[in-house]
Short mmCIF file of C-alpha atoms in Angstrom, two decimals:
data_model
loop_
_atom_site.label_atom_id
_atom_site.label_comp_id
_atom_site.label_asym_id
_atom_site.label_seq_id
_atom_site.Cartn_x
_atom_site.Cartn_y
_atom_site.Cartn_z
CA MET V 1 -14.76 4.98 -15.29
CA ASN V 2 -16.58 1.73 -14.53
CA PHE V 3 -14.68 -1.14 -16.08
CA GLN V 4 -16.74 -3.91 -14.49
CA SER V 5 -19.10 -4.47 -17.42
CA LYS V 6 -16.21 -4.76 -19.88
CA ILE V 7 -14.31 -7.54 -18.20
CA ARG V 8 -14.53 -11.21 -19.03
CA VAL V 9 -12.06 -13.56 -17.40
CA ARG V 10 -11.22 -16.87 -18.97
CA ILE V 11 -10.10 -19.63 -16.68
CA SER V 12 -8.35 -22.56 -18.31
CA SER V 13 -8.27 -25.67 -16.16
CA CYS V 14 -5.78 -27.57 -18.25
CA GLY V 15 -3.10 -26.42 -20.71
CA VAL V 16 -1.57 -28.36 -23.60
CA LEU V 17 1.48 -29.28 -21.56
CA GLY V 18 -0.73 -30.68 -18.80
CA LEU V 19 -2.67 -32.86 -21.26
CA PHE V 20 0.55 -34.13 -22.81
CA THR V 21 1.93 -35.02 -19.37
CA LEU V 22 -1.23 -36.90 -18.42
CA PHE V 23 -1.23 -38.79 -21.74
CA THR V 24 2.41 -39.77 -21.19
CA PHE V 25 1.63 -41.24 -17.76
CA ILE V 26 -1.21 -43.30 -19.25
CA ILE V 27 0.95 -44.64 -22.10
CA ILE V 28 3.81 -45.77 -19.88
CA GLY V 29 1.48 -47.22 -17.26
CA CYS V 30 2.38 -44.90 -14.40
CA LYS V 31 0.66 -42.22 -12.42
CA PRO V 32 2.02 -39.26 -10.48
CA LYS V 33 2.91 -39.94 -6.90
CA GLU V 34 0.28 -38.76 -4.44
CA LYS V 35 2.84 -36.75 -2.46
CA GLU V 36 4.03 -34.89 -5.55
CA THR V 37 0.48 -34.14 -6.66
CA GLU V 38 -0.36 -32.74 -3.23
CA ALA V 39 2.77 -30.60 -3.25
CA VAL V 40 1.73 -29.03 -6.55
CA LYS V 41 -1.74 -28.29 -5.17
CA THR V 42 -0.38 -26.51 -2.11
CA ILE V 43 2.23 -24.25 -3.75
CA PRO V 44 1.33 -20.78 -2.43
CA PRO V 45 1.16 -17.74 -4.73
CA ASN V 46 3.87 -15.18 -5.20
CA ILE V 47 2.91 -11.83 -3.67
CA LEU V 48 3.90 -8.37 -4.84
CA PHE V 49 2.93 -4.99 -3.36
CA PHE V 50 3.18 -1.71 -5.27
CA ILE V 51 3.07 1.14 -2.73
CA LEU V 52 3.05 4.79 -3.80
CA ASP V 53 3.96 7.64 -1.46
CA ASP V 54 1.35 10.43 -1.06
CA ALA V 55 -0.71 9.57 -4.15
CA GLY V 56 -4.19 11.05 -3.73
CA TRP V 57 -7.60 9.71 -4.69
CA ASN V 58 -7.70 11.80 -7.88
CA ASP V 59 -4.06 11.26 -8.84
CA VAL V 60 -4.78 8.05 -10.79
CA GLY V 61 -6.42 7.94 -14.19
CA TYR V 62 -9.09 5.40 -13.32
CA ASN V 63 -10.50 7.83 -10.74
CA GLY V 64 -10.76 10.61 -13.32
CA SER V 65 -7.41 12.37 -12.89
CA GLU V 66 -5.85 14.56 -15.55
CA ILE V 67 -2.68 12.53 -14.93
CA ASN V 68 -2.01 9.71 -17.39
CA THR V 69 -1.46 6.42 -15.51
CA PRO V 70 -2.09 3.68 -18.12
CA ASN V 71 -0.39 0.84 -16.24
CA ILE V 72 -2.20 1.50 -12.98
CA ASP V 73 -5.41 1.88 -14.98
CA GLN V 74 -4.83 -1.50 -16.61
CA LEU V 75 -4.56 -3.08 -13.17
CA ALA V 76 -7.86 -1.39 -12.31
CA LYS V 77 -9.49 -2.59 -15.52
CA ASP V 78 -8.38 -6.19 -15.03
CA GLY V 79 -8.46 -6.36 -11.24
CA VAL V 80 -10.60 -5.65 -8.20
CA ILE V 81 -10.86 -1.94 -7.44
CA LEU V 82 -10.98 -1.55 -3.66
CA ASN V 83 -13.24 1.48 -3.54
CA ARG V 84 -13.30 1.77 0.27
CA PHE V 85 -9.73 0.97 1.29
CA TYR V 86 -8.48 2.81 4.38
CA VAL V 87 -4.99 3.51 5.66
CA ALA V 88 -3.46 5.75 8.33
CA PRO V 89 -3.25 9.49 7.60
CA THR V 90 0.56 9.40 7.34
CA CYS V 91 3.21 7.03 6.05
CA SER V 92 4.98 5.31 8.97
CA PRO V 93 1.71 4.29 10.69
CA THR V 94 0.34 2.82 7.45
CA ARG V 95 3.49 0.79 6.84
CA ALA V 96 3.48 -0.45 10.44
CA ALA V 97 -0.15 -1.55 10.13
CA LEU V 98 0.56 -3.25 6.80
CA LEU V 99 3.35 -5.38 8.24
CA THR V 100 1.76 -6.19 11.62
CA GLY V 101 -1.98 -6.44 10.94
CA MET V 102 -2.83 -4.09 13.81
CA PRO V 103 -3.45 -0.33 14.14
CA ALA V 104 -0.08 1.42 14.39
CA SER V 105 -1.34 3.28 17.46
CA ARG V 106 -1.08 -0.03 19.34
CA LEU V 107 2.67 0.34 18.79
CA GLY V 108 2.80 4.02 19.68
CA ILE V 109 3.39 5.02 16.06
CA LEU V 110 1.02 7.92 15.37
CA ALA V 111 3.04 10.02 12.93
CA PRO V 112 5.97 9.81 10.50
CA ILE V 113 9.22 8.66 12.10
CA SER V 114 11.54 11.57 11.42
CA GLY V 115 14.65 13.47 12.39
CA LYS V 116 16.89 11.44 14.69
CA SER V 117 14.03 9.41 16.14
CA GLU V 118 14.80 6.05 17.72
CA LYS V 119 11.23 4.90 17.11
CA THR V 120 10.85 1.60 15.31
CA LEU V 121 8.72 -1.51 15.23
CA PRO V 122 8.85 -3.63 18.39
CA SER V 123 11.28 -6.52 18.04
CA ASP V 124 8.97 -9.14 19.55
CA LEU V 125 6.27 -8.98 16.85
CA ILE V 126 5.73 -11.48 14.05
CA THR V 127 5.63 -9.38 10.90
CA LEU V 128 4.14 -10.35 7.55
CA PRO V 129 7.51 -11.31 5.98
CA MET V 130 8.45 -13.29 9.09
CA ALA V 131 5.22 -15.27 8.93
CA LEU V 132 5.62 -15.90 5.19
CA SER V 133 9.19 -17.08 5.70
CA LYS V 134 7.82 -19.96 7.78
CA ARG V 135 5.90 -21.05 4.67
CA GLY V 136 9.10 -21.06 2.61
CA TYR V 137 8.78 -17.62 1.06
CA GLU V 138 11.75 -15.56 0.01
CA THR V 139 11.10 -11.95 1.00
CA ALA V 140 12.39 -8.62 -0.30
CA LEU V 141 11.71 -4.93 0.14
CA PHE V 142 12.61 -2.35 -2.50
CA GLY V 143 12.38 1.38 -1.83
CA LYS V 144 10.94 3.09 1.23
CA TRP V 145 11.16 1.55 4.70
CA HIS V 146 10.40 4.40 7.19
CA LEU V 147 10.03 2.14 10.23
CA GLY V 148 13.52 2.65 11.64
CA LEU V 149 16.11 5.19 10.51
CA LYS V 150 19.26 3.16 11.19
CA PRO V 151 20.52 0.04 9.39
CA GLU V 152 20.19 -2.05 12.54
CA ASN V 153 16.48 -1.19 12.54
CA GLY V 154 16.05 -1.78 8.84
CA PRO V 155 13.93 -4.25 6.85
CA GLN V 156 16.13 -7.30 7.44
CA THR V 157 15.62 -7.01 11.20
CA TYR V 158 11.92 -7.54 10.62
CA GLY V 159 11.89 -10.47 8.25
CA PHE V 160 13.01 -9.30 4.81
CA ASP V 161 15.74 -11.49 3.33
CA TYR V 162 16.78 -8.78 0.89
CA SER V 163 16.42 -5.01 1.13
CA TYR V 164 17.30 -2.08 -1.07
CA GLY V 165 16.29 1.55 -1.10
CA PHE V 166 16.02 4.18 1.64
CA LEU V 167 15.40 4.05 5.37
CA HIS V 168 13.90 7.50 5.85
CA GLY V 169 10.58 9.05 4.91
CA GLN V 170 11.70 11.31 2.11
CA ILE V 171 14.84 11.65 0.02
CA ASP V 172 16.43 13.75 -2.67
CA GLN V 173 15.57 11.72 -5.77
CA TYR V 174 19.15 11.87 -7.11
CA SER V 175 21.51 12.22 -4.12
CA HIS V 176 19.19 9.90 -2.13
CA GLU V 177 19.88 11.82 1.10
CA TYR V 178 17.35 12.59 3.81
CA LYS V 179 16.16 16.19 4.24
CA ASN V 180 18.81 16.90 6.92
CA GLY V 181 21.63 15.42 4.85
CA ASP V 182 21.73 12.00 6.55
CA ALA V 183 22.62 8.99 4.44
CA SER V 184 19.63 6.78 3.68
CA TRP V 185 20.24 4.77 0.48
CA HIS V 186 21.31 1.21 1.21
CA ARG V 187 21.47 -2.36 0.05
CA ASN V 188 20.98 -4.99 2.75
CA GLY V 189 21.73 -2.49 5.51
CA GLN V 190 24.97 -1.16 4.03
CA PHE V 191 24.91 2.47 2.89
CA ILE V 192 25.79 2.82 -0.80
CA ASN V 193 26.19 5.62 -3.36
CA GLU V 194 24.44 5.20 -6.69
CA GLU V 195 23.64 7.47 -9.58
CA GLY V 196 20.13 7.71 -10.91
CA HIS V 197 16.57 8.73 -10.11
CA ALA V 198 15.04 6.82 -7.20
CA THR V 199 12.02 5.69 -9.24
CA ASP V 200 14.22 4.10 -11.92
CA LEU V 201 16.59 2.51 -9.43
CA ILE V 202 13.82 0.92 -7.37
CA GLY V 203 12.17 -0.65 -10.42
CA THR V 204 15.45 -1.84 -11.91
CA GLU V 205 16.56 -3.48 -8.65
CA THR V 206 13.18 -5.20 -8.32
CA ILE V 207 13.43 -6.71 -11.80
CA GLU V 208 17.05 -7.76 -11.32
CA TRP V 209 16.21 -9.50 -8.06
CA LEU V 210 13.28 -11.30 -9.66
CA ARG V 211 15.38 -12.30 -12.66
CA LYS V 212 18.73 -13.25 -11.14
CA GLN V 213 18.97 -13.21 -7.37
CA ARG V 214 15.94 -14.89 -5.87
CA ASP V 215 15.62 -18.62 -5.37
CA THR V 216 13.25 -19.67 -8.15
CA ASN V 217 12.31 -22.80 -6.19
CA LYS V 218 10.60 -20.65 -3.56
CA PRO V 219 7.54 -18.41 -3.72
CA PHE V 220 8.41 -14.75 -3.26
CA PHE V 221 7.00 -11.78 -1.37
CA ALA V 222 8.24 -8.46 -2.78
CA GLN V 223 7.26 -5.06 -1.44
CA VAL V 224 8.00 -2.34 -4.02
CA ALA V 225 7.63 0.95 -2.16
CA TYR V 226 8.35 3.96 -4.37
CA SER V 227 9.36 7.42 -3.16
CA ALA V 228 7.07 8.98 -5.78
CA PRO V 229 5.09 11.14 -5.96
CA HIS V 230 6.38 12.43 -2.59
CA PHE V 231 8.37 15.67 -2.68
CA PRO V 232 10.97 16.83 -3.52
CA LEU V 233 9.72 16.81 -7.10
CA GLN V 234 12.76 16.27 -9.32
CA GLU V 235 11.49 14.77 -12.55
CA PRO V 236 13.35 14.53 -15.87
CA VAL V 237 12.24 17.17 -18.37
CA GLU V 238 10.76 14.55 -20.71
CA TRP V 239 8.21 13.65 -18.04
CA ILE V 240 7.42 17.27 -17.15
CA ASN V 241 6.90 18.21 -20.80
CA GLN V 242 4.13 15.64 -21.12
CA TYR V 243 1.98 17.83 -18.87
CA SER V 244 2.45 21.24 -20.47
CA ASP V 245 -1.34 21.69 -20.37
CA ILE V 246 -1.24 21.83 -16.53
CA LYS V 247 -0.68 25.51 -15.77
CA ASN V 248 0.45 25.24 -12.17
CA GLU V 249 4.17 24.40 -12.18
CA SER V 250 4.09 22.43 -8.94
CA ARG V 251 1.11 20.31 -10.02
CA ARG V 252 2.79 19.77 -13.39
CA LYS V 253 5.87 18.34 -11.68
CA PHE V 254 3.68 16.21 -9.42
CA ALA V 255 1.90 14.82 -12.49
CA ALA V 256 5.30 14.04 -14.01
CA ALA V 257 6.26 12.09 -10.87
CA MET V 258 3.04 10.06 -11.14
CA GLY V 259 3.56 9.40 -14.84
CA HIS V 260 7.15 8.33 -14.20
CA VAL V 261 6.25 5.88 -11.44
CA ASP V 262 3.36 4.48 -13.47
CA ASP V 263 5.80 3.77 -16.29
CA ASP V 264 8.08 1.94 -13.88
CA ILE V 265 5.19 -0.18 -12.60
CA GLY V 266 4.56 -1.07 -16.24
CA LYS V 267 8.13 -2.32 -16.61
CA VAL V 268 7.79 -4.60 -13.58
CA MET V 269 4.46 -5.89 -14.89
CA LYS V 270 5.99 -6.56 -18.30
CA PHE V 271 8.75 -8.60 -16.69
CA LEU V 272 6.23 -10.66 -14.72
CA LYS V 273 4.34 -11.36 -17.95
CA THR V 274 7.34 -12.27 -20.10
CA SER V 275 8.75 -14.44 -17.30
CA GLU V 276 5.45 -16.32 -16.97
CA LEU V 277 5.05 -15.18 -13.37
CA LEU V 278 1.83 -13.22 -13.80
CA GLU V 279 -0.56 -16.13 -13.31
CA THR V 280 1.14 -17.16 -10.07
CA THR V 281 1.52 -13.68 -8.55
CA MET V 282 -1.06 -11.84 -6.47
CA ILE V 283 -0.61 -8.07 -6.75
CA LEU V 284 -1.74 -5.30 -4.43
CA PHE V 285 -1.50 -1.65 -5.51
CA MET V 286 -2.06 1.10 -2.93
CA SER V 287 -1.03 4.53 -1.70
CA ASP V 288 0.27 4.91 1.85
CA ASN V 289 -2.00 7.90 2.62
CA GLY V 290 -3.95 10.60 0.84
CA GLY V 291 -2.37 13.32 -1.23
CA MET V 292 -0.60 16.21 0.49
CA LYS V 293 -1.89 19.73 -0.19
CA SER V 294 1.39 21.66 -0.38
CA TRP V 295 4.98 21.82 0.87
CA TYR V 296 6.78 24.91 2.13
CA PRO V 297 10.19 23.80 3.46
CA ASN V 298 12.42 26.16 5.37
CA THR V 299 15.77 24.48 6.01
CA GLN V 300 15.29 21.12 4.28
CA TYR V 301 17.92 20.17 1.69
CA ASN V 302 19.60 23.54 2.32
CA GLY V 303 16.82 25.25 0.42
CA LYS V 304 17.44 23.44 -2.88
CA HIS V 305 13.87 22.22 -3.36
CA GLY V 306 10.37 23.62 -3.22
CA PRO V 307 8.22 25.34 -2.31
CA ASN V 308 5.25 23.50 -3.82
CA ASP V 309 1.90 25.25 -3.57
CA VAL V 310 -0.06 22.39 -5.19
CA LEU V 311 0.71 18.68 -4.79
CA GLY V 312 -1.83 15.85 -4.54
CA ASP V 313 -5.52 15.89 -5.44
CA ASN V 314 -8.06 14.01 -3.31
CA THR V 315 -11.14 15.31 -5.14
CA PRO V 316 -14.00 14.77 -4.30
CA LEU V 317 -12.90 13.60 -0.86
CA ARG V 318 -12.39 16.01 2.02
CA ASP V 319 -9.01 17.27 3.21
CA TYR V 320 -5.45 15.95 2.79
CA LYS V 321 -2.67 13.84 4.26
CA ALA V 322 -2.43 13.93 8.10
CA SER V 323 -6.21 14.30 8.38
CA ASN V 324 -8.69 11.59 9.37
CA TYR V 325 -11.26 12.91 6.94
CA GLU V 326 -11.65 10.79 3.80
CA GLY V 327 -9.03 12.64 1.76
CA GLY V 328 -6.32 11.67 4.23
CA ILE V 329 -7.17 8.00 4.81
CA ARG V 330 -9.18 6.64 1.85
CA VAL V 331 -6.79 5.86 -0.97
CA PRO V 332 -6.67 4.25 -4.42
CA ALA V 333 -6.13 0.50 -4.10
CA ILE V 334 -6.38 -2.49 -6.45
CA LEU V 335 -6.12 -6.28 -6.12
CA TYR V 336 -5.04 -8.24 -9.18
CA TRP V 337 -4.45 -11.93 -9.73
CA LYS V 338 -4.66 -13.01 -13.34
CA GLY V 339 -7.08 -15.84 -13.94
CA LYS V 340 -8.07 -16.05 -10.27
CA TRP V 341 -10.14 -12.97 -9.47
CA GLN V 342 -12.74 -11.48 -11.76
CA ALA V 343 -12.53 -7.76 -12.49
CA LYS V 344 -14.98 -5.66 -10.51
CA VAL V 345 -15.41 -2.74 -8.14
CA SER V 346 -15.63 -3.69 -4.46
CA ASN V 347 -17.38 -1.30 -2.09
CA ASP V 348 -16.53 -3.47 0.92
CA LEU V 349 -15.04 -1.72 3.92
CA ILE V 350 -11.36 -2.73 4.09
CA SER V 351 -8.46 -1.59 6.27
CA VAL V 352 -4.73 -1.80 5.70
CA THR V 353 -4.71 -3.98 8.86
CA ASP V 354 -6.68 -6.59 6.90
CA VAL V 355 -3.91 -7.08 4.34
CA MET V 356 -1.60 -9.24 6.50
CA PRO V 357 -4.24 -11.79 7.61
CA SER V 358 -5.68 -11.89 4.07
CA ILE V 359 -2.26 -12.68 2.60
CA LEU V 360 -1.52 -15.29 5.25
CA GLN V 361 -4.85 -16.99 4.61
CA LEU V 362 -4.07 -17.16 0.88
CA ALA V 363 -0.64 -18.62 1.63
CA LYS V 364 -2.11 -21.05 4.18
CA VAL V 365 -0.05 -19.61 7.03
CA GLU V 366 -1.24 -19.43 10.61
CA ILE V 367 -2.30 -15.90 11.53
CA PRO V 368 -0.47 -14.60 14.66
CA THR V 369 -2.66 -13.85 17.67
CA SER V 370 -1.42 -10.24 17.69
CA VAL V 371 -3.16 -9.53 14.38
CA GLU V 372 -6.39 -7.53 14.73
CA GLY V 373 -7.35 -7.30 11.06
CA GLN V 374 -9.42 -9.99 9.38
CA PRO V 375 -8.83 -12.05 6.22
CA VAL V 376 -11.09 -10.48 3.60
CA PHE V 377 -9.61 -11.12 0.16
CA ASP V 378 -11.39 -14.44 -0.25
CA PHE V 379 -14.73 -12.83 0.68
CA ILE V 380 -14.13 -10.05 -1.85
CA ALA V 381 -13.12 -12.45 -4.63
CA LYS V 382 -16.22 -14.59 -4.07
CA GLY V 383 -18.57 -11.64 -3.56
CA LYS V 384 -19.48 -12.69 -0.02
CA ALA V 385 -20.59 -10.14 2.54
CA PHE V 386 -18.60 -9.45 5.70
CA GLU V 387 -18.65 -6.88 8.49
CA ASN V 388 -15.73 -4.70 9.39
CA GLU V 389 -14.82 -2.03 11.92
CA ILE V 390 -11.97 0.33 11.16
CA TYR V 391 -10.21 2.33 13.86
CA ILE V 392 -7.60 4.86 12.80
CA ARG V 393 -5.65 7.11 15.14
CA GLY V 394 -3.29 9.71 13.73
CA HIS V 395 -1.37 12.47 15.46
CA LYS V 396 -4.18 14.99 14.89
CA GLN V 397 -7.45 13.05 14.90
CA GLN V 398 -9.04 9.66 15.52
CA SER V 399 -11.82 8.00 13.57
CA LEU V 400 -14.07 4.96 13.66
CA ILE V 401 -15.78 3.58 10.55
CA LYS V 402 -18.41 0.90 10.98
CA GLY V 403 -21.25 0.03 8.65
CA ASP V 404 -22.69 3.16 7.06
CA TRP V 405 -21.30 5.57 9.64
CA LYS V 406 -18.04 7.33 10.43
CA LEU V 407 -17.10 9.15 13.64
CA VAL V 408 -14.26 11.68 13.61
CA HIS V 409 -12.76 12.95 16.87
CA THR V 410 -10.58 16.07 16.93
CA PRO V 411 -9.03 16.54 20.41
CA PHE V 412 -8.27 20.06 21.67
CA GLY V 413 -5.07 19.57 23.61
CA ASP V 414 -6.00 17.94 26.92
CA GLN V 415 -9.68 18.71 26.38
CA GLU V 416 -12.24 16.31 25.00
CA GLY V 417 -12.51 18.18 21.73
CA ASN V 418 -15.06 17.74 18.99
CA TYR V 419 -16.95 14.67 17.71
CA GLU V 420 -18.44 14.57 14.21
CA LEU V 421 -20.69 11.91 12.70
CA TYR V 422 -21.14 11.29 8.97
CA HIS V 423 -23.26 8.86 6.98
CA ILE V 424 -20.19 7.93 4.99
CA VAL V 425 -21.99 5.82 2.38
CA LYS V 426 -24.45 8.55 1.41
CA ASP V 427 -22.02 11.38 2.10
CA PRO V 428 -18.44 10.28 1.26
CA GLU V 429 -17.50 13.95 0.81
CA GLU V 430 -18.33 14.55 4.51
CA LYS V 431 -20.42 17.64 3.86
CA GLN V 432 -23.24 16.93 6.32
CA GLU V 433 -22.34 16.49 9.98
CA VAL V 434 -25.26 14.61 11.58
CA SER V 435 -24.34 13.80 15.20
CA SER V 436 -27.19 15.86 16.67
CA GLN V 437 -29.75 14.00 14.54
CA ASN V 438 -28.28 10.59 15.48
CA SER V 439 -27.39 10.91 19.15
CA GLU V 440 -27.66 7.19 19.96
CA ILE V 441 -25.31 6.18 17.15
CA THR V 442 -22.93 8.94 18.16
CA ARG V 443 -22.82 7.76 21.78
CA GLU V 444 -22.30 4.15 20.68
CA TYR V 445 -19.44 5.08 18.34
CA ILE V 446 -17.76 7.28 20.94
CA GLN V 447 -17.83 4.36 23.36
CA ILE V 448 -16.27 2.00 20.80
CA LEU V 449 -13.67 4.62 19.85
CA ASN V 450 -12.66 5.11 23.48
CA GLN V 451 -12.31 1.34 23.94
CA HIS V 452 -9.84 1.30 21.06
CA ILE V 453 -7.89 4.24 22.46
CA LEU V 454 -7.50 2.40 25.76
CA LYS V 455 -5.81 -0.46 23.91
CA ASP V 456 -3.22 1.83 22.31
CA SER V 457 0.36 2.13 23.47
CA ASN V 458 1.03 5.13 25.68
CA GLU V 459 4.72 5.19 24.77
CA PRO V 460 5.81 8.49 23.15
#
C-alpha cells in the first residue's frame, strides 16, 4: 500500500510555552544568554533502533502480508519507507556492519557466530555506541547481541553502558538458553534467570530503562533487538489463535510471533509518546536479514522444538536467508522522526553500513576513518540524489549492487564459480540473468567485486 499521498506533516516552529517564555524575557528586560541558546540548538536527537530477527519482505503488513502488524504499519505510514535497504544474508554480519559502518567481511565475519566460537568484533574499532558516547549519549542494548558469546565479549565491551538480553543467536523463548543448553540471558554481563517470554521481557526492560534508569539529562541511543520471529516458535495461544485462517501450522506460529513483536513495538512507541519523547527521537526499524525458508533441527534443544516446514515469506523477492539474492539481503526498513521527516517511499540504494555514518552526522559526531558507509539520511529526508555502491559477502555468495545493476557471484569451492548479472531496478525478482547481453558491465562489476574481496579479512 502506498501511503505517500495520504501523509501531511505539520511542523510547528513555536509552541505556547515558547511564546510565554519569550514574552516573560521581554517584560523583565532580559534575554537568554547566548551560550544557553546555542546549547539548546545543538542538543542531538535520541536514537532508537527496532531490529527484528529473520523477518522477511512479506512478513509485514505494509508490504502486503497476511500477518497483522499495525504498529509497524503505522511507522511506515508516518515515516520514510526504505524500499531498497540492504543487509548481510545472516545475522551476525548485519549486526557487525550496523555497529562499525563497514562490511562485516572486512572483520572476517561471514556467517552467524555459533557453537563455542571465539569470534567477536575486533577490540580496536570505534563502534557506533562508542562514538555517540563522546557526544554525551547514554547507550543501551536490549535483546540480541550475537557478536560474542561470552560476557567478556558482550555489548558493554563495545560501548553500550547498559545491556540486557541474550548473547547468542537463538534462544528458547522461555528458558532463554542457547540451542546447546548454554546460558545466554544476562543483564550487564551477569547471567540471570527470569520467567517470561523473550519478546515481553525485552520490551518491558526497554521501557523501564527509559522511564527510570537512564540519565534524563543525556540523549540516549537504545538498540532494541528482538529474538522474534526467529525460531523456536513458542507463542502464547492467544497470539496463535488470531491466525486460525492460516492453514499451515508452522506459518501460523510464525505469524503469531510477528503479531506478538509488533504489539511490543507498539508498547514502546506508546511510552515514547506519553513521555513526550517522540518528537526528539529518531527511530529506525529493520530486519537483520531476509526470512528463513524452514527449520529442521536434529539435536537442538534436545528435540523439544520444530521442525518448521514454513517460516518467513520474502515474496516477490528471490530466495531466503543466507542467500545473496534479494530475498536474503533486501529487508523491510523504515525511518521515522516525528515532525522532522515527511512520510514517503524512498527508492534510494541504502546499505546497513550507511546507518552508522548517517546517525553520527545527525548527532554531529566525527565519523571514524574506518567507516566505509556514507551518511545518507539527510539526503533521503531532503529528497536529494546520491550514488551508492553496496558490497555484500556472505558465507555462500558475494554480490555488488551499483546503480541499476546487481552482480551475484557463487563460488564453487576453490573454483571461480558462476557470475550472474541482473537489472535490479527493472527486475527486482531476479528472473532474467543478463550477463551475456551486457558483457562490459559484467566485466566492470567483477573487477569492482574482486577489489572489495581483496580488502576483506582473511582470518577464519
